[in-house]
PDB file of C-alpha atoms in Angstrom:
ATOM      1  CA  GLY Z 970      92.271  98.049 101.441  1.00 90.00           C
ATOM      2  CA  GLU Z 971      88.752  96.873 100.971  1.00 92.00           C
ATOM      3  CA  VAL Z 972      87.678  94.518  98.234  1.00 95.00           C
ATOM      4  CA  LEU Z 973      84.019  93.610  98.394  1.00 95.00           C
ATOM      5  CA  TYR Z 974      80.823  92.997  96.527  1.00 96.00           C
ATOM      6  CA  ASP Z 975      78.122  95.655  96.370  1.00 94.00           C
ATOM      7  CA  ARG Z 976      74.664  94.053  96.452  1.00 94.00           C
ATOM      8  CA  PHE Z 977      71.968  96.175  94.817  1.00 93.00           C
ATOM      9  CA  PRO Z 978      68.160  96.119  95.235  1.00 91.00           C
ATOM     10  CA  ASP Z 979      67.743  94.604  91.743  1.00 93.00           C
ATOM     11  CA  SER Z 980      69.792  91.571  92.959  1.00 92.00           C
ATOM     12  CA  SER Z 981      72.862  92.547  90.947  1.00 93.00           C
ATOM     13  CA  VAL Z 982      76.220  91.990  92.636  1.00 93.00           C
ATOM     14  CA  VAL Z 983      79.184  94.149  91.583  1.00 95.00           C
ATOM     15  CA  LEU Z 984      82.844  93.753  92.527  1.00 96.00           C
ATOM     16  CA  GLY Z 985      84.228  96.905  94.113  1.00 93.00           C
ATOM     17  CA  GLY Z 986      85.775  98.682  97.046  1.00 92.00           C
ATOM     18  CA  ALA Z 987      87.618 101.951  96.392  1.00 91.00           C
ATOM     19  CA  PRO Z 988      91.164 100.560  96.813  1.00 94.00           C
ATOM     20  CA  PHE Z 989      90.363  97.550  94.636  1.00 96.00           C
ATOM     21  CA  ASN Z 990      88.904  99.816  91.942  1.00 95.00           C
ATOM     22  CA  VAL Z 991      92.055 101.954  91.968  1.00 95.00           C
ATOM     23  CA  ALA Z 992      94.277  98.855  91.741  1.00 96.00           C
ATOM     24  CA  TYR Z 993      92.211  97.525  88.841  1.00 95.00           C
ATOM     25  CA  HIS Z 994      92.525 100.799  86.931  1.00 96.00           C
ATOM     26  CA  LEU Z 995      96.257 101.043  87.644  1.00 96.00           C
ATOM     27  CA  GLN Z 996      96.606  97.518  86.264  1.00 97.00           C
ATOM     28  CA  ALA Z 997      94.650  98.524  83.157  1.00 96.00           C
ATOM     29  CA  PHE Z 998      97.159 101.367  82.644  1.00 97.00           C
ATOM     30  CA  GLY Z 999     100.028  98.894  82.973  1.00 95.00           C
ATOM     31  CA  ALA Z1000     101.261 100.147  86.360  1.00 94.00           C
ATOM     32  CA  GLY Z1001     101.294  96.690  88.020  1.00 92.00           C
ATOM     33  CA  PRO Z1002     100.038  97.608  91.519  1.00 95.00           C
ATOM     34  CA  LEU Z1003     100.403  95.335  94.530  1.00 96.00           C
ATOM     35  CA  PHE Z1004      96.911  95.172  96.036  1.00 96.00           C
ATOM     36  CA  LEU Z1005      96.848  94.240  99.737  1.00 97.00           C
ATOM     37  CA  SER Z1006      93.632  92.899 101.236  1.00 97.00           C
ATOM     38  CA  ARG Z1007      91.946  89.805 102.608  1.00 97.00           C
ATOM     39  CA  VAL Z1008      89.048  87.695 101.335  1.00 98.00           C
ATOM     40  CA  GLY Z1009      87.040  84.904 102.862  1.00 98.00           C
ATOM     41  CA  ASP Z1010      87.581  81.264 102.007  1.00 98.00           C
ATOM     42  CA  ASP Z1011      84.206  81.295 100.295  1.00 97.00           C
ATOM     43  CA  PRO Z1012      82.746  81.520  96.772  1.00 96.00           C
ATOM     44  CA  LEU Z1013      82.943  85.348  96.686  1.00 96.00           C
ATOM     45  CA  GLY Z1014      86.583  85.279  97.781  1.00 97.00           C
ATOM     46  CA  ARG Z1015      87.438  82.698  95.115  1.00 97.00           C
ATOM     47  CA  ARG Z1016      85.641  84.842  92.547  1.00 97.00           C
ATOM     48  CA  ILE Z1017      87.797  87.846  93.512  1.00 97.00           C
ATOM     49  CA  ARG Z1018      91.011  85.831  93.223  1.00 97.00           C
ATOM     50  CA  ASP Z1019      89.894  84.373  89.869  1.00 97.00           C
ATOM     51  CA  THR Z1020      89.007  87.861  88.607  1.00 97.00           C
ATOM     52  CA  MET Z1021      92.392  89.237  89.641  1.00 97.00           C
ATOM     53  CA  HIS Z1022      94.140  86.393  87.795  1.00 97.00           C
ATOM     54  CA  ALA Z1023      91.965  86.920  84.707  1.00 97.00           C
ATOM     55  CA  TRP Z1024      92.937  90.619  84.719  1.00 96.00           C
ATOM     56  CA  ASN Z1025      96.646  89.711  85.216  1.00 96.00           C
ATOM     57  CA  MET Z1026      96.678  91.452  88.599  1.00 97.00           C
ATOM     58  CA  ASP Z1027      99.263  90.454  91.207  1.00 96.00           C
ATOM     59  CA  ALA Z1028      97.274  88.453  93.790  1.00 96.00           C
ATOM     60  CA  SER Z1029     100.231  87.820  96.131  1.00 96.00           C
ATOM     61  CA  GLY Z1030      98.904  90.481  98.526  1.00 97.00           C
ATOM     62  CA  LEU Z1031      95.439  88.914  98.746  1.00 97.00           C
ATOM     63  CA  GLN Z1032      95.258  87.013 102.031  1.00 98.00           C
ATOM     64  CA  LEU Z1033      92.796  84.149 102.592  1.00 97.00           C
ATOM     65  CA  ASP Z1034      90.663  84.141 105.748  1.00 97.00           C
ATOM     66  CA  SER Z1035      88.893  80.985 106.905  1.00 97.00           C
ATOM     67  CA  ALA Z1036      87.219  82.728 109.874  1.00 98.00           C
ATOM     68  CA  HIS Z1037      85.604  85.770 108.203  1.00 98.00           C
ATOM     69  CA  PRO Z1038      83.573  86.036 104.992  1.00 97.00           C
ATOM     70  CA  THR Z1039      84.405  88.177 101.991  1.00 97.00           C
ATOM     71  CA  GLY Z1040      83.253  91.789 102.276  1.00 95.00           C
ATOM     72  CA  THR Z1041      79.804  92.858 101.169  1.00 95.00           C
ATOM     73  CA  VAL Z1042      77.848  96.098 101.119  1.00 92.00           C
ATOM     74  CA  GLU Z1043      74.069  96.181 100.936  1.00 92.00           C
ATOM     75  CA  VAL Z1044      73.172  99.149  98.722  1.00 92.00           C
ATOM     76  CA  SER Z1045      69.716 100.705  98.847  1.00 91.00           C
ATOM     77  CA  ILE Z1046      68.314 103.794  97.187  1.00 88.00           C
ATOM     78  CA  GLU Z1047      66.657 106.402  99.396  1.00 86.00           C
ATOM     79  CA  ASN Z1048      65.356 109.674  97.900  1.00 88.00           C
ATOM     80  CA  ASP Z1049      67.277 108.936  94.688  1.00 87.00           C
ATOM     81  CA  GLU Z1050      70.550 108.672  96.647  1.00 83.00           C
ATOM     82  CA  PRO Z1051      72.485 105.486  97.421  1.00 83.00           C
ATOM     83  CA  SER Z1052      72.632 104.332 101.016  1.00 85.00           C
ATOM     84  CA  PHE Z1053      75.233 101.804 102.145  1.00 86.00           C
ATOM     85  CA  ASP Z1054      75.046  99.117 104.825  1.00 88.00           C
ATOM     86  CA  ILE Z1055      78.698  98.123 105.079  1.00 88.00           C
ATOM     87  CA  VAL Z1056      78.653  94.736 106.740  1.00 88.00           C
ATOM     88  CA  ALA Z1057      81.062  94.434 109.705  1.00 89.00           C
ATOM     89  CA  GLN Z1058      83.596  91.768 110.595  1.00 94.00           C
ATOM     90  CA  ARG Z1059      84.529  90.920 107.020  1.00 95.00           C
ATOM     91  CA  ALA Z1060      87.808  89.428 105.858  1.00 97.00           C
ATOM     92  CA  TYR Z1061      89.209  92.775 104.659  1.00 96.00           C
ATOM     93  CA  ASP Z1062      88.993  94.023 108.265  1.00 95.00           C
ATOM     94  CA  PHE Z1063      91.728  91.564 109.283  1.00 97.00           C
ATOM     95  CA  VAL Z1064      94.724  92.134 106.966  1.00 97.00           C
ATOM     96  CA  GLN Z1065      97.751  90.742 108.805  1.00 96.00           C
ATOM     97  CA  ALA Z1066     101.184  92.393 108.622  1.00 95.00           C
ATOM     98  CA  ASP Z1067     102.993  89.073 109.099  1.00 95.00           C
ATOM     99  CA  ALA Z1068     101.270  87.652 105.993  1.00 96.00           C
ATOM    100  CA  LEU Z1069     102.249  90.485 103.621  1.00 95.00           C
ATOM    101  CA  PRO Z1070     104.348  89.690 100.555  1.00 95.00           C
ATOM    102  CA  PRO Z1071     107.642  91.556 100.042  1.00 91.00           C
ATOM    103  CA  LEU Z1072     106.752  95.228  99.608  1.00 89.00           C
ATOM    104  CA  GLY Z1073     109.845  96.490  97.816  1.00 82.00           C
ATOM    105  CA  ASP Z1074     110.188 100.195  97.120  1.00 83.00           C
ATOM    106  CA  ALA Z1075     106.618 101.424  96.890  1.00 82.00           C
ATOM    107  CA  PRO Z1076     106.407 104.803  95.130  1.00 87.00           C
ATOM    108  CA  LEU Z1077     102.955 105.409  96.653  1.00 92.00           C
ATOM    109  CA  LEU Z1078     100.684 103.876  99.264  1.00 94.00           C
ATOM    110  CA  TYR Z1079      96.980 104.300  98.496  1.00 95.00           C
ATOM    111  CA  HIS Z1080      94.350 103.209 101.009  1.00 94.00           C
ATOM    112  CA  GLY Z1081      90.770 103.896 101.943  1.00 91.00           C
ATOM    113  CA  SER Z1082      89.756 105.197 105.343  1.00 91.00           C
ATOM    114  CA  LEU Z1083      86.976 102.608 105.592  1.00 87.00           C
ATOM    115  CA  ALA Z1084      89.354  99.661 105.974  1.00 86.00           C
ATOM    116  CA  LEU Z1085      90.877 101.383 109.005  1.00 90.00           C
ATOM    117  CA  ARG Z1086      87.732 100.747 111.041  1.00 90.00           C
ATOM    118  CA  SER Z1087      89.563  97.710 112.464  1.00 92.00           C
ATOM    119  CA  THR Z1088      92.525  97.676 114.826  1.00 92.00           C
ATOM    120  CA  ASP Z1089      94.223  94.924 112.802  1.00 92.00           C
ATOM    121  CA  ASN Z1090      94.249  97.066 109.682  1.00 93.00           C
ATOM    122  CA  ARG Z1091      95.400 100.198 111.486  1.00 92.00           C
ATOM    123  CA  LEU Z1092      98.375  98.265 112.871  1.00 94.00           C
ATOM    124  CA  THR Z1093      99.093  96.715 109.464  1.00 95.00           C
ATOM    125  CA  LEU Z1094      98.996 100.136 107.794  1.00 94.00           C
ATOM    126  CA  GLU Z1095     101.406 101.541 110.412  1.00 93.00           C
ATOM    127  CA  HIS Z1096     103.739  98.619 109.678  1.00 93.00           C
ATOM    128  CA  ILE Z1097     103.569  99.241 105.910  1.00 94.00           C
ATOM    129  CA  VAL Z1098     104.153 102.997 106.248  1.00 93.00           C
ATOM    130  CA  GLN Z1099     107.149 102.458 108.543  1.00 92.00           C
ATOM    131  CA  ARG Z1100     108.576  99.741 106.327  1.00 91.00           C
ATOM    132  CA  THR Z1101     108.208 101.517 102.978  1.00 92.00           C
ATOM    133  CA  GLY Z1102     108.342 105.206 103.860  1.00 91.00           C
ATOM    134  CA  ALA Z1103     106.098 105.735 100.829  1.00 93.00           C
ATOM    135  CA  PRO Z1104     103.952 108.868 100.585  1.00 95.00           C
ATOM    136  CA  VAL Z1105     100.320 108.170 101.482  1.00 95.00           C
ATOM    137  CA  PHE Z1106      97.191 108.918  99.463  1.00 96.00           C
ATOM    138  CA  VAL Z1107      94.019 108.335 101.494  1.00 95.00           C
ATOM    139  CA  ASP Z1108      90.561 107.924 100.004  1.00 94.00           C
ATOM    140  CA  VAL Z1109      88.163 109.292 102.614  1.00 93.00           C
ATOM    141  CA  ASN Z1110      84.906 107.353 102.919  1.00 87.00           C
ATOM    142  CA  LEU Z1111      82.729 108.659 105.740  1.00 86.00           C
ATOM    143  CA  ARG Z1112      80.185 105.883 106.070  1.00 82.00           C
ATOM    144  CA  PRO Z1113      78.316 105.868 109.404  1.00 78.00           C
ATOM    145  CA  PRO Z1114      79.019 104.328 111.841  1.00 81.00           C
ATOM    146  CA  TRP Z1115      82.484 103.417 110.548  1.00 81.00           C
ATOM    147  CA  TRP Z1116      84.412 106.601 111.138  1.00 86.00           C
ATOM    148  CA  ASP Z1117      85.603 108.619 114.090  1.00 86.00           C
ATOM    149  CA  PRO Z1118      86.605 112.306 113.706  1.00 85.00           C
ATOM    150  CA  ARG Z1119      89.741 111.990 115.884  1.00 87.00           C
ATOM    151  CA  ARG Z1120      90.952 108.857 114.134  1.00 88.00           C
ATOM    152  CA  LEU Z1121      90.263 110.387 110.724  1.00 89.00           C
ATOM    153  CA  SER Z1122      92.183 113.523 111.701  1.00 90.00           C
ATOM    154  CA  ALA Z1123      95.224 111.380 112.525  1.00 89.00           C
ATOM    155  CA  ILE Z1124      94.871 109.516 109.223  1.00 91.00           C
ATOM    156  CA  LEU Z1125      94.749 112.799 107.294  1.00 92.00           C
ATOM    157  CA  ARG Z1126      97.802 114.178 109.139  1.00 92.00           C
ATOM    158  CA  GLY Z1127      99.751 111.123 107.950  1.00 91.00           C
ATOM    159  CA  ALA Z1128      98.701 111.556 104.319  1.00 94.00           C
ATOM    160  CA  ARG Z1129     100.260 113.645 101.592  1.00 95.00           C
ATOM    161  CA  TRP Z1130      97.069 113.557  99.500  1.00 96.00           C
ATOM    162  CA  ALA Z1131      93.393 112.954 100.251  1.00 95.00           C
ATOM    163  CA  LYS Z1132      90.358 112.356  98.059  1.00 95.00           C
ATOM    164  CA  LEU Z1133      86.904 113.184  99.363  1.00 92.00           C
ATOM    165  CA  ASN Z1134      83.557 114.219  97.966  1.00 90.00           C
ATOM    166  CA  GLU Z1135      81.582 117.400  98.670  1.00 90.00           C
ATOM    167  CA  ASN Z1136      79.466 115.787 101.412  1.00 87.00           C
ATOM    168  CA  GLU Z1137      82.568 114.476 103.190  1.00 89.00           C
ATOM    169  CA  LEU Z1138      84.245 117.890 102.932  1.00 89.00           C
ATOM    170  CA  GLU Z1139      81.152 119.535 104.447  1.00 88.00           C
ATOM    171  CA  LEU Z1140      81.180 117.036 107.340  1.00 87.00           C
ATOM    172  CA  LEU Z1141      84.878 117.668 108.027  1.00 86.00           C
ATOM    173  CA  ALA Z1142      84.888 121.438 107.460  1.00 85.00           C
ATOM    174  CA  PRO Z1143      81.312 122.715 107.813  1.00 85.00           C
ATOM    175  CA  GLY Z1144      80.660 126.084 106.239  1.00 79.00           C
ATOM    176  CA  ASP Z1145      84.161 126.463 104.779  1.00 64.00           C
ATOM    177  CA  ASP Z1146      84.110 127.482 101.127  1.00 61.00           C
TER     178      ASP Z1146
END
């Protein structure tokens, strides 16, 4: 899933990405998640790895990418609502199945829909699902232009659970109460 830095108008930079946030909180509860992603061979990527080590998170699933930078999102505020410019071609778009650590018996596979904007990640997810057989929990993030209704429908059909907000629900099922 995605691990990235949100960059805010006040120049603050915050570590995030929905799957990373879930992994962090699972770690805080003592669950010991295996977080799978990719970071650039750059200062932000090193900062992520250092942070994971400091929080005693398993970093064996964090791949290093020398060709693509660590993920970033430029956050702006428009009409008191956040707006996101999710920068393309970032390291987390290129998670490679052949570089995954041993997956073992995963009781649950959690992923965000945003990371599936890339073919590499869709293929890697298919590999993980086939290999583990774990039930899937998808975190829907409909961020234009990074989602396609047909692709999202297929993702949702493969999931046991889905998390989405009211705006995303309205986009997927307009007028349904």
